[in-house]
Short mmCIF file of C-alpha atoms and ligand atoms in Angstrom, two decimals:
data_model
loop_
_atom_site.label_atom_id
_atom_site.label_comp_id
_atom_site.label_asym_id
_atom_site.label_seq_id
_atom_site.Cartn_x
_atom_site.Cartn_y
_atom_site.Cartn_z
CA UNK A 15 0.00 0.00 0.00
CA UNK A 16 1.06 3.50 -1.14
CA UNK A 17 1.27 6.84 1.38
CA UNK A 18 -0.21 10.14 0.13
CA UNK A 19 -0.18 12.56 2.86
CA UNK A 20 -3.31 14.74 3.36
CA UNK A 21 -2.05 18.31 3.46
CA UNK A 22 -1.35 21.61 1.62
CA UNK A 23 1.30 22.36 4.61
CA UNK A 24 5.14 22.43 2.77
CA UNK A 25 7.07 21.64 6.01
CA UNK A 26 4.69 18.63 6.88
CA UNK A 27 5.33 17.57 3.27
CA UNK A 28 9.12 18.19 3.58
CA UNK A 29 8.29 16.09 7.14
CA UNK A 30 6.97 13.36 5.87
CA UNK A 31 8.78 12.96 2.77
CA UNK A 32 12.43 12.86 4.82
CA UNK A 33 10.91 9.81 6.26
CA UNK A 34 11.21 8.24 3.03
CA UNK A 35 7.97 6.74 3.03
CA UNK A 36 5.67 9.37 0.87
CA UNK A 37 4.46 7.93 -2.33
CA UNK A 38 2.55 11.50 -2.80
CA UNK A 39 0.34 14.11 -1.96
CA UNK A 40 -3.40 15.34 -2.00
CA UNK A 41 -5.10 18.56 -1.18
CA UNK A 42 -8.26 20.15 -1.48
CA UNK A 43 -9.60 23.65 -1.74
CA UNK A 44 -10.23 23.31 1.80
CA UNK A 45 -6.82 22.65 3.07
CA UNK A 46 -5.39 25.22 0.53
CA UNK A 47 -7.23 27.47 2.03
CA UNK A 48 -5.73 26.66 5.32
CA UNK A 49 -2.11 27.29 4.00
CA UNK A 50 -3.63 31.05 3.20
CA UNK A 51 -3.18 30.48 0.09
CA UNK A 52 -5.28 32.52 -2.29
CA UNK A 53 -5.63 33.66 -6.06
CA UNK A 54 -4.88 31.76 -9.32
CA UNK A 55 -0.91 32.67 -9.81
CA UNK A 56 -0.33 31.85 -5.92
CA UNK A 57 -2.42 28.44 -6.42
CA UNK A 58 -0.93 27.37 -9.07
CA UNK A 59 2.53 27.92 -7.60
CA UNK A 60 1.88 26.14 -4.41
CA UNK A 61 1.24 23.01 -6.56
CA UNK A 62 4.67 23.93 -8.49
CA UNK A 63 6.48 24.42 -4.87
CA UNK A 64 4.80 20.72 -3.66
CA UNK A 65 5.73 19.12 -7.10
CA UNK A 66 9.52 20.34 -6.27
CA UNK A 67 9.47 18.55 -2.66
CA UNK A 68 7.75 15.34 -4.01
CA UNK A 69 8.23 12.75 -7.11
CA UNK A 70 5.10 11.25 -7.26
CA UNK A 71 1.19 11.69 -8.04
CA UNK A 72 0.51 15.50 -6.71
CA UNK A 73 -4.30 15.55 -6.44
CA UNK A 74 -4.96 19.31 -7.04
CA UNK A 75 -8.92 19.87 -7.37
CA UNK A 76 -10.83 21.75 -10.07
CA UNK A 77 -12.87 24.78 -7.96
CA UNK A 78 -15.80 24.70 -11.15
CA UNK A 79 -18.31 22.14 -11.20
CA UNK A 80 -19.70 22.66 -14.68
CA UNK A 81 -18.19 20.12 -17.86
CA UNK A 82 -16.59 23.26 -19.39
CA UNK A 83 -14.97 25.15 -16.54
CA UNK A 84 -13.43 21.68 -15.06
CA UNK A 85 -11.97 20.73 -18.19
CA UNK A 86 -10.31 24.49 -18.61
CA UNK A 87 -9.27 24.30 -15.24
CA UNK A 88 -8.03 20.93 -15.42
CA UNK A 89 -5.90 20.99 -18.23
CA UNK A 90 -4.94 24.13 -16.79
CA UNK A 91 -3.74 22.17 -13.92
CA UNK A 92 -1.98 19.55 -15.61
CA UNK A 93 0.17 21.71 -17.32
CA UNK A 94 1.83 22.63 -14.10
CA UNK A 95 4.12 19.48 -14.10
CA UNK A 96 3.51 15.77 -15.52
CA UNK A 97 2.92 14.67 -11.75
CA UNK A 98 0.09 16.60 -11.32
CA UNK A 99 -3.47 14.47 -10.92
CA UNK A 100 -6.48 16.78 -11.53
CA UNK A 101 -9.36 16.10 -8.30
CA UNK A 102 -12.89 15.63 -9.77
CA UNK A 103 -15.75 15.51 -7.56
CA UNK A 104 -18.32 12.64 -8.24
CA UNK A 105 -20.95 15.18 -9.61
CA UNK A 106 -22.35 14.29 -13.08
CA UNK A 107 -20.39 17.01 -15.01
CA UNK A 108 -17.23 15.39 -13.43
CA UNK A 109 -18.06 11.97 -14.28
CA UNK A 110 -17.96 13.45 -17.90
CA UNK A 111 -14.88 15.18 -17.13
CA UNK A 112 -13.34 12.27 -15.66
CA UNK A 113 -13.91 10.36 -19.17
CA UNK A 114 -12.29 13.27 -21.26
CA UNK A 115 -9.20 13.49 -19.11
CA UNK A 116 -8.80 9.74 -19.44
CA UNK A 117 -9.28 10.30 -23.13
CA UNK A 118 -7.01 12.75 -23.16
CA UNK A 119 -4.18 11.20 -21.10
CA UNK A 120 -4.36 13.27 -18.06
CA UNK A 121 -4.76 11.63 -14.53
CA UNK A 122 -7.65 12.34 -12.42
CA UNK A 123 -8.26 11.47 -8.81
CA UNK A 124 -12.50 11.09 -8.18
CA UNK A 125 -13.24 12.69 -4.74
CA UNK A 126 -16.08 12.72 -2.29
CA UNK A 127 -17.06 9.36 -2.94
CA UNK A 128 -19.42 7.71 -0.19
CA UNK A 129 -20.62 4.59 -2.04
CA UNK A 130 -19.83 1.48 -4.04
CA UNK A 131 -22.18 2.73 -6.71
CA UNK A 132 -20.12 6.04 -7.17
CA UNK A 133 -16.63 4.13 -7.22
CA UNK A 134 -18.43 2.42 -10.07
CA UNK A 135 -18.83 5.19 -11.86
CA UNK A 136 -15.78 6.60 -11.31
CA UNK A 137 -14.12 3.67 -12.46
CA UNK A 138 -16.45 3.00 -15.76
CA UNK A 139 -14.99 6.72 -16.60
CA UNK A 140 -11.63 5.66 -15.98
CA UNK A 141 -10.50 7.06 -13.02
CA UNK A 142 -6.83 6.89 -11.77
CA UNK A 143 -7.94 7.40 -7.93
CA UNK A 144 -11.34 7.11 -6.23
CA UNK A 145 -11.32 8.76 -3.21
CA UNK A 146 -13.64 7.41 -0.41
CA UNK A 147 -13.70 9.31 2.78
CA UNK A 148 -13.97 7.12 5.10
CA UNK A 149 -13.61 8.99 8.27
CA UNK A 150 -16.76 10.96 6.97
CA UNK A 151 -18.55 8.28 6.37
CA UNK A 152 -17.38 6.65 9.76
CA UNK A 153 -18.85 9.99 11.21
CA UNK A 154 -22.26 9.44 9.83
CA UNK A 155 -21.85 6.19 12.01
CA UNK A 156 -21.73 4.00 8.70
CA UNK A 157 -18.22 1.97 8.55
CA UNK A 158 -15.85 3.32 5.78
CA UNK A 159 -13.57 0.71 5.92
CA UNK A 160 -16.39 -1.68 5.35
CA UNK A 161 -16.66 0.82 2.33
CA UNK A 162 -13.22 0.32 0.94
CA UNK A 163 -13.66 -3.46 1.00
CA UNK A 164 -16.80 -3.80 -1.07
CA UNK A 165 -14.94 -1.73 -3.50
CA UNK A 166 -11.92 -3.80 -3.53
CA UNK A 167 -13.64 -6.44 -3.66
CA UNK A 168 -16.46 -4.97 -6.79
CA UNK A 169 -13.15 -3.54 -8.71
CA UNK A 170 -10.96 -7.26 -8.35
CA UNK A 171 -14.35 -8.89 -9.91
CA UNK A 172 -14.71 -6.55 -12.59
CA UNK A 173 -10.75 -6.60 -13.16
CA UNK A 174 -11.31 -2.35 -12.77
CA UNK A 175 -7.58 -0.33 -12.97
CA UNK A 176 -8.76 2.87 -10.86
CA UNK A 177 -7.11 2.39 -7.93
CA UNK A 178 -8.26 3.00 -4.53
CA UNK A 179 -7.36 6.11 -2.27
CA UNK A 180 -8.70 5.74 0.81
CA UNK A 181 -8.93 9.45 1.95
CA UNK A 182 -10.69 11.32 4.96
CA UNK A 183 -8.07 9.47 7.63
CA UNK A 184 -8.71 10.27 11.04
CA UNK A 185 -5.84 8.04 12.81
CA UNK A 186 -3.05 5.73 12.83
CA UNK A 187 -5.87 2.22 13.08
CA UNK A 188 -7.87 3.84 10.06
CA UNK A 189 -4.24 3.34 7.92
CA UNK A 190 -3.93 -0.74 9.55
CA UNK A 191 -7.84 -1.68 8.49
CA UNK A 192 -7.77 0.14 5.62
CA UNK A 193 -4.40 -1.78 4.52
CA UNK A 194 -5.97 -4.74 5.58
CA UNK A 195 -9.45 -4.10 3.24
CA UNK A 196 -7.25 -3.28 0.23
CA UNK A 197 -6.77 -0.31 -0.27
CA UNK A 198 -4.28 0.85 -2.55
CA UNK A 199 -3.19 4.12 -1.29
CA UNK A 200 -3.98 5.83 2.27
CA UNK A 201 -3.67 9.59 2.32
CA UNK A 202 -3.30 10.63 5.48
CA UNK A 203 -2.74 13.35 7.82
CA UNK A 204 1.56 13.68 9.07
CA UNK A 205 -0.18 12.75 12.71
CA UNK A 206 -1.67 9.20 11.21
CA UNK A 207 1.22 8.39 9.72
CA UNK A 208 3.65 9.30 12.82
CA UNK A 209 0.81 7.61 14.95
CA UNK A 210 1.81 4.31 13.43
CA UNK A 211 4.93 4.45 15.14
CA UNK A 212 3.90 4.73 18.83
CA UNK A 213 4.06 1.49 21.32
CA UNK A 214 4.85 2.45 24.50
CA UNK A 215 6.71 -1.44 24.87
CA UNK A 216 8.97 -0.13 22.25
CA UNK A 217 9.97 2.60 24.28
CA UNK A 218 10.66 0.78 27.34
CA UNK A 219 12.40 -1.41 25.30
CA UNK A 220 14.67 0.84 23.71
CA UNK A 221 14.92 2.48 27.41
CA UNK A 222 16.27 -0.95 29.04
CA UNK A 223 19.02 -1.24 26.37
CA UNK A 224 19.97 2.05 26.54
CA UNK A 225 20.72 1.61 30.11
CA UNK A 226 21.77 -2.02 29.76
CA UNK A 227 24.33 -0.76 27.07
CA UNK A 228 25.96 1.46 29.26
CA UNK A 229 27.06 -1.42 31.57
CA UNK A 230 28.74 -3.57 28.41
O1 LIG B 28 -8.66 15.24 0.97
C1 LIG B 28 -9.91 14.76 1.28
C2 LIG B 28 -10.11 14.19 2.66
O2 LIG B 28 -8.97 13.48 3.04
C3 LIG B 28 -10.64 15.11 3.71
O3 LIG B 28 -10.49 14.63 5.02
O4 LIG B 28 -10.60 14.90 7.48
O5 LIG B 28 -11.60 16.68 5.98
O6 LIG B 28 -12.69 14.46 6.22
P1 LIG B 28 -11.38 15.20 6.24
#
């Protein structure tokens, strides 16, 4: 399983990339918005800056949600740097945008997805990534890892290539069942990824030869 992390923040990029286990990134208008950053040249060069820090898929959503505006915008997008994966929301307009960027060659990720039926779709218009958000859904107190398993299991049937991004993670267990459902890719916030590391035997462990060391 791949590691996206879930942010528009450069030094948690920077973070998690030195850790040598980021496969990519993915943001959306809401966490751009969180970095401050604002207007089309400033956007546009964010993406640029995280395309620099990372060599690998780089989601950066459309803001239109009409046919014509996402393909503009999209292509717009892509243009920054081959890495870049344009974010489609599963609207109908973005279904049909999803097909023309497939047609066209350019990657799309399909976000806000909440059911098997839309990760159908998504797939049928040949999707790169489908993005369920499964801590969403797990806050509507449905299961969204029970979510990423039906699709796994719908998309190994049908032999579909999209593969899945399971997105809207919450904590270090959502990453473990989510690996375990098969998914393909977990994005995930720096603190769910860091969170895997923590077992408080491994710190007394390391503790006790620490201070066994000292008397070899
Ligand atoms: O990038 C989409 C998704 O990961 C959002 O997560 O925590 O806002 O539900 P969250």
């Amino acid at each position: 399983m791949k590691f996206f992390i879930d942010t528009a923040n450069l030094a948690q990029i920077k973070e998690a990339h030195d850790l040598g286990v980021l496969d990519g990134v993915t943001t959306n208008p809401s966490l751009m918005a969180k970095e401050g950053i604002k207007g089309e040249a400033n956007i546009l060069k964010h993406y640029a800056d995280i395309c620099e820090l990372v060599d690998g898929p780089i989601s950066a959503e459309v803001l239109s949600t009409d046919f014509k505006s996402m393909v503009e915008e999209g292509k717009k997008l892509a243009a920054i740097h081959p890495n870049i994966v344009v974010k489609v929301p599963m609207i109908k307009d973005g279904v049909k945008a999803l097909k023309y960027f497939t047609d066209n060659g350019i990657k799309t990720n399909c976000t806000l997805v909440f059911s098997a039926g839309q990760a159908i779709l998504a797939a049928k218009a040949g999707a790169t990534f489908v993005s369920p958000f499964i801590g969403r859904i797990d806050d509507s107190s449905w299961d969204g890892v029970e979510l990423i398993a039906q699709i796994a299991q719908i998309y190994s049937i049908q032999g579909f290539k999209t593969e899945i991004l399971a997105a809207s993670i919450r904590n270090a267990l959502h990453i473990v069942k989510c690996a375990e459902a098969g998914a393909d890719i977990c994005t995930c916030p720096l603190d769910s990824i860091l969170g895997l590391l923590k077992h408080p035997l491994t710190d007394i462990g390391l503790a006790k030869f620490l201070e066994d060391a000292k008397k070899m």
